[in-house]
Amino acid sequence: MRPLKPVPAIERIVLGILFFVLFVAGWSLATFGGFVSPIFLASPARMVREGWSLMTEYNFSYDIGMTIWRVCGGFVLAAVIAVPLGIAMGAWKAVEAFFEPFVSFARYLPASAFIPLLILWAGIGETQKLLVIFIGAVFQIILMVAVIVGQTRRDLVEAAYTLGATDAGIVRRVLIPASAPQIAETLRLVLGWAWTYVIVAELIGSSSGIGHMIVDSQALLNTGQIIFGIIVIGVIGLVSDFLFKEANRRLFPWSLA
C-alpha cells in the first residue's frame, strides 16, 4: 500500500464487499448475541422479515417510487437553474460580484428551516417537498460550479483568443468543455445531499415516501422497518452514484487522461 497508488478494479470490489460482510457480522453479533435489545436495534433477520412485509403487504414500492420522483424532480429543477448561473458567475466577474454575496449567504441556510414557510405557501403537497430539495441544492450547485469554471486554466483561454475565438466562443468552446467533468462530479455529490433533504421533507406533513414510513415505524418502535428504509435509501444512492459515474465516464472521456 502506497499513498495515491491505484487499486485494481477486482481488488476494489473485493475490499468493498468485505467491509459490508464485516459490518453485517458485527451487527449480527451485537443483536443475536444479546448485547443490544431488539427494541433499540433489530437483527438482520428481523430487518429482512420486516422489509419483506413492507414490500408485500404495505406497498412500500410506491413509497420508494414517490421518494425517487421527489429527489429527481427537485434536483433536476435545481440543476437547470444553478448550472447556467454558475457558469455565468465563473465566466464573467461582474455577474459573480452581483450574485455571489446572496448565494454565499443563502447556501448556509438549512433547507429544513424553510419547511414551515413552504407549508404555508405551498401546502403539504408535492410542490412543498420539491421546493425543499430545490432550496437545499440550488445554492450549493451555483457556487461550486462558479468556482470550477473560474479555475479554468488561463493558458487555454489565451490560446483560444490567439486563434481568434470570440468572448462567447471562449465560454462555449473552452470554459464549458474544460469544466464539464468537474461540474458533473459536483452534481453527483449534490444528488447525495438531495436525499437528505427529501427525507427531512417527508418527515413532516407527508402521507407517502420512505421518510413517512420511517416516522410511522418509529411510533411503533419497529426498528426493523426503520433500518430497512435506511438501507433502501443507501442502495438507491449507491446505484445512482454508480450510474452517474458511468455516465460521466462516457460523456467526458477526455477527463480520464
Coordinates of C-alpha atoms in Angstrom, one line a residue:
M1 CA 0.0 0.0 0.0
R2 CA 1.4 3.3 -1.1
P3 CA -0.1 6.8 -1.0
L4 CA -2.3 7.6 -4.1
K5 CA -1.4 4.2 -5.7
P6 CA -4.4 3.0 -7.8
V7 CA -6.1 -0.2 -6.7
P8 CA -7.0 -2.8 -9.3
A9 CA -10.8 -3.0 -10.1
I10 CA -11.2 -6.5 -8.8
E11 CA -9.4 -5.7 -5.6
R12 CA -11.6 -2.6 -5.1
I13 CA -14.8 -4.8 -5.5
V14 CA -13.5 -7.4 -3.0
L15 CA -12.5 -4.8 -0.4
G16 CA -15.8 -3.1 -0.8
I17 CA -17.8 -6.3 -0.3
L18 CA -15.5 -7.3 2.6
F19 CA -16.5 -4.1 4.5
F20 CA -20.2 -4.9 4.2
V21 CA -19.6 -8.5 5.3
L22 CA -17.7 -7.4 8.4
F23 CA -20.4 -4.8 9.1
V24 CA -23.2 -7.3 9.0
A25 CA -21.2 -9.7 11.0
G26 CA -20.7 -7.1 13.8
W27 CA -24.4 -6.2 13.6
S28 CA -25.4 -9.9 13.9
L29 CA -23.0 -10.4 16.8
A30 CA -24.5 -7.4 18.7
T31 CA -28.1 -8.4 18.1
F32 CA -28.1 -12.2 18.1
G33 CA -25.6 -12.2 21.0
G34 CA -28.0 -10.2 23.2
F35 CA -25.7 -7.3 23.6
V36 CA -28.3 -4.9 22.3
S37 CA -32.1 -5.0 23.0
P38 CA -34.3 -5.7 19.9
I39 CA -36.3 -2.6 20.9
F40 CA -33.3 -0.4 20.0
L41 CA -31.7 -2.5 17.2
A42 CA -33.4 -5.2 15.1
S43 CA -31.3 -8.1 14.0
P44 CA -30.5 -8.6 10.3
A45 CA -33.0 -11.5 10.1
R46 CA -35.8 -9.4 11.6
M47 CA -34.9 -6.5 9.3
V48 CA -35.3 -8.8 6.3
R49 CA -38.7 -10.1 7.5
E50 CA -40.0 -6.6 8.2
G51 CA -38.7 -5.4 4.8
W52 CA -40.5 -8.3 3.0
S53 CA -43.6 -7.4 4.9
L54 CA -43.4 -3.8 3.8
M55 CA -42.9 -4.7 0.2
T56 CA -45.7 -7.4 0.1
E57 CA -48.3 -6.1 2.5
Y58 CA -47.9 -2.3 2.7
N59 CA -47.0 -1.4 -0.9
F60 CA -43.7 0.1 0.1
S61 CA -42.6 0.1 -3.5
Y62 CA -45.0 3.0 -4.0
D63 CA -43.3 5.0 -1.2
I64 CA -39.9 4.2 -2.8
G65 CA -41.1 5.5 -6.2
M66 CA -42.5 8.7 -4.7
T67 CA -39.3 9.5 -2.9
I68 CA -37.2 8.8 -6.0
W69 CA -39.5 11.1 -8.0
R70 CA -39.2 13.9 -5.5
V71 CA -35.4 13.7 -5.4
C72 CA -35.2 13.7 -9.2
G73 CA -37.7 16.4 -9.6
G74 CA -36.2 18.8 -7.1
F75 CA -32.6 18.0 -8.1
V76 CA -33.3 18.5 -11.8
L77 CA -35.1 21.8 -11.2
A78 CA -32.1 23.0 -9.1
A79 CA -29.5 21.9 -11.7
V80 CA -31.4 23.5 -14.6
I81 CA -31.2 26.9 -12.9
A82 CA -27.9 26.5 -11.0
V83 CA -25.6 25.2 -13.7
P84 CA -26.1 28.1 -16.2
L85 CA -26.0 30.7 -13.5
G86 CA -22.8 29.1 -12.0
I87 CA -21.2 29.1 -15.4
A88 CA -22.1 32.8 -15.9
M89 CA -20.7 33.7 -12.5
G90 CA -17.5 31.8 -13.2
A91 CA -17.0 33.3 -16.7
W92 CA -18.0 36.9 -16.0
K93 CA -16.7 38.6 -12.8
A94 CA -19.4 41.3 -12.9
V95 CA -22.1 38.5 -12.7
E96 CA -20.2 36.9 -9.9
A97 CA -19.9 40.2 -8.0
F98 CA -23.7 40.7 -8.4
F99 CA -24.8 37.2 -7.3
E100 CA -22.1 35.8 -5.0
P101 CA -22.9 37.7 -1.8
F102 CA -26.5 36.5 -1.8
V103 CA -25.6 32.9 -2.9
S104 CA -23.0 32.7 -0.2
F105 CA -25.5 33.9 2.3
A106 CA -28.3 31.6 1.1
R107 CA -26.2 28.4 1.0
Y108 CA -25.7 28.5 4.8
L109 CA -29.5 28.5 5.4
P110 CA -30.7 25.0 6.2
A111 CA -33.4 23.7 3.9
S112 CA -35.3 22.3 6.8
A113 CA -35.7 25.8 8.3
F114 CA -37.9 26.7 5.3
I115 CA -40.4 23.8 5.8
P116 CA -42.8 25.8 8.0
L117 CA -42.9 28.6 5.4
L118 CA -43.1 26.3 2.5
I119 CA -46.1 24.5 4.1
L120 CA -47.8 27.9 4.5
W121 CA -47.0 28.9 0.9
A122 CA -47.4 25.6 -1.0
G123 CA -49.3 23.4 1.5
I124 CA -48.2 19.8 2.2
G125 CA -48.3 18.5 -1.3
E126 CA -45.6 17.6 -3.8
T127 CA -44.7 21.3 -4.5
Q128 CA -43.5 21.8 -0.9
K129 CA -41.3 18.8 -1.0
L130 CA -39.8 19.7 -4.4
L131 CA -39.0 23.2 -3.1
V132 CA -37.2 21.8 0.0
I133 CA -34.9 19.8 -2.3
F134 CA -34.5 22.7 -4.6
I135 CA -33.6 25.2 -1.9
G136 CA -31.2 22.7 -0.4
A137 CA -29.4 22.0 -3.6
V138 CA -29.5 25.1 -5.9
F139 CA -27.2 27.4 -4.0
Q140 CA -24.6 24.8 -3.4
I141 CA -24.5 23.9 -7.1
I142 CA -24.3 27.6 -8.1
L143 CA -21.3 28.3 -6.0
M144 CA -19.5 25.1 -6.7
V145 CA -20.0 25.4 -10.5
A146 CA -18.8 29.1 -10.4
V147 CA -15.6 28.1 -8.6
I148 CA -14.9 25.3 -11.1
V149 CA -15.4 27.5 -14.2
G150 CA -13.4 30.3 -12.6
Q151 CA -10.5 27.9 -12.1
T152 CA -10.2 27.1 -15.8
R153 CA -6.6 27.1 -17.0
R154 CA -5.7 30.6 -18.3
D155 CA -3.3 29.3 -20.9
L156 CA -6.3 27.5 -22.6
V157 CA -8.2 30.8 -22.7
E158 CA -5.2 32.8 -24.0
A159 CA -4.6 30.2 -26.7
A160 CA -8.2 30.3 -27.8
Y161 CA -8.0 34.1 -28.1
T162 CA -4.8 33.8 -30.1
L163 CA -6.6 31.6 -32.5
G164 CA -9.3 34.2 -33.0
A165 CA -12.0 33.0 -30.6
T166 CA -14.7 35.5 -29.5
D167 CA -15.8 36.0 -25.9
A168 CA -18.9 33.8 -26.5
G169 CA -16.7 31.3 -28.2
I170 CA -14.4 31.2 -25.1
V171 CA -17.3 30.3 -22.9
R172 CA -18.8 27.8 -25.3
R173 CA -15.6 26.1 -26.6
V174 CA -13.2 26.4 -23.7
L175 CA -14.7 27.1 -20.3
I176 CA -17.7 24.7 -20.6
P177 CA -15.8 21.7 -22.1
A178 CA -12.9 22.2 -19.6
S179 CA -15.2 22.4 -16.6
A180 CA -17.9 19.9 -17.7
P181 CA -16.3 16.8 -16.0
Q182 CA -16.0 18.6 -12.6
I183 CA -19.4 20.1 -13.0
A184 CA -20.8 16.6 -13.5
E185 CA -18.9 15.4 -10.4
T186 CA -20.4 18.3 -8.4
L187 CA -23.9 17.3 -9.5
R188 CA -23.2 13.7 -8.4
L189 CA -22.2 14.9 -4.9
V190 CA -25.1 17.3 -4.5
L191 CA -27.5 14.5 -5.6
G192 CA -26.4 12.7 -2.4
W193 CA -27.3 15.7 -0.4
A194 CA -30.7 15.9 -2.1
W195 CA -31.6 12.5 -0.5
T196 CA -31.0 14.1 3.0
Y197 CA -33.4 17.0 2.1
V198 CA -36.2 14.7 0.8
I199 CA -36.2 12.6 3.9
V200 CA -36.4 15.7 6.0
A201 CA -39.3 17.0 3.9
E202 CA -41.1 13.6 4.2
L203 CA -40.8 13.5 8.0
I204 CA -43.2 16.4 8.2
G205 CA -46.7 16.6 6.7
S206 CA -46.3 13.6 4.3
S207 CA -48.6 10.7 3.6
S208 CA -46.1 8.8 1.4
G209 CA -42.4 8.2 0.9
I210 CA -39.6 6.5 2.7
G211 CA -39.4 9.3 5.3
H212 CA -43.1 8.9 6.0
M213 CA -42.7 5.1 6.6
I214 CA -39.7 5.7 8.9
V215 CA -41.8 8.1 11.1
D216 CA -44.7 5.6 11.3
S217 CA -42.2 2.8 12.2
Q218 CA -40.7 5.0 14.9
A219 CA -44.1 5.4 16.5
L220 CA -44.5 1.6 16.6
L221 CA -40.9 1.1 17.8
N222 CA -40.3 -1.1 14.8
T223 CA -36.6 -0.7 14.3
G224 CA -36.6 -3.5 11.7
Q225 CA -38.6 -1.3 9.3
I226 CA -36.6 1.8 10.1
I227 CA -33.4 0.0 9.3
F228 CA -34.8 -1.4 6.1
G229 CA -35.9 2.0 5.0
I230 CA -32.4 3.4 5.7
I231 CA -30.8 0.5 3.8
V232 CA -33.1 1.1 0.8
I233 CA -32.0 4.7 0.7
G234 CA -28.4 3.6 0.8
V235 CA -28.9 1.1 -2.0
I236 CA -30.7 3.6 -4.3
G237 CA -27.9 6.1 -3.6
L238 CA -25.2 3.6 -4.4
V239 CA -26.9 2.6 -7.7
S240 CA -27.5 6.3 -8.7
D241 CA -23.9 7.1 -7.8
F242 CA -22.6 4.3 -10.0
L243 CA -24.9 5.4 -12.9
F244 CA -23.7 9.0 -12.5
K245 CA -20.0 7.9 -12.6
E246 CA -20.6 5.7 -15.6
A247 CA -22.4 8.5 -17.4
N248 CA -19.6 10.9 -16.7
R249 CA -17.1 8.4 -17.9
R250 CA -18.9 8.1 -21.2
L251 CA -19.8 11.7 -21.7
F252 CA -16.4 13.2 -20.8
P253 CA -13.7 10.7 -21.9
W254 CA -11.1 13.4 -22.1
S255 CA -11.3 13.7 -18.3
L256 CA -9.8 10.2 -17.9
A257 CA -6.5 11.2 -19.5

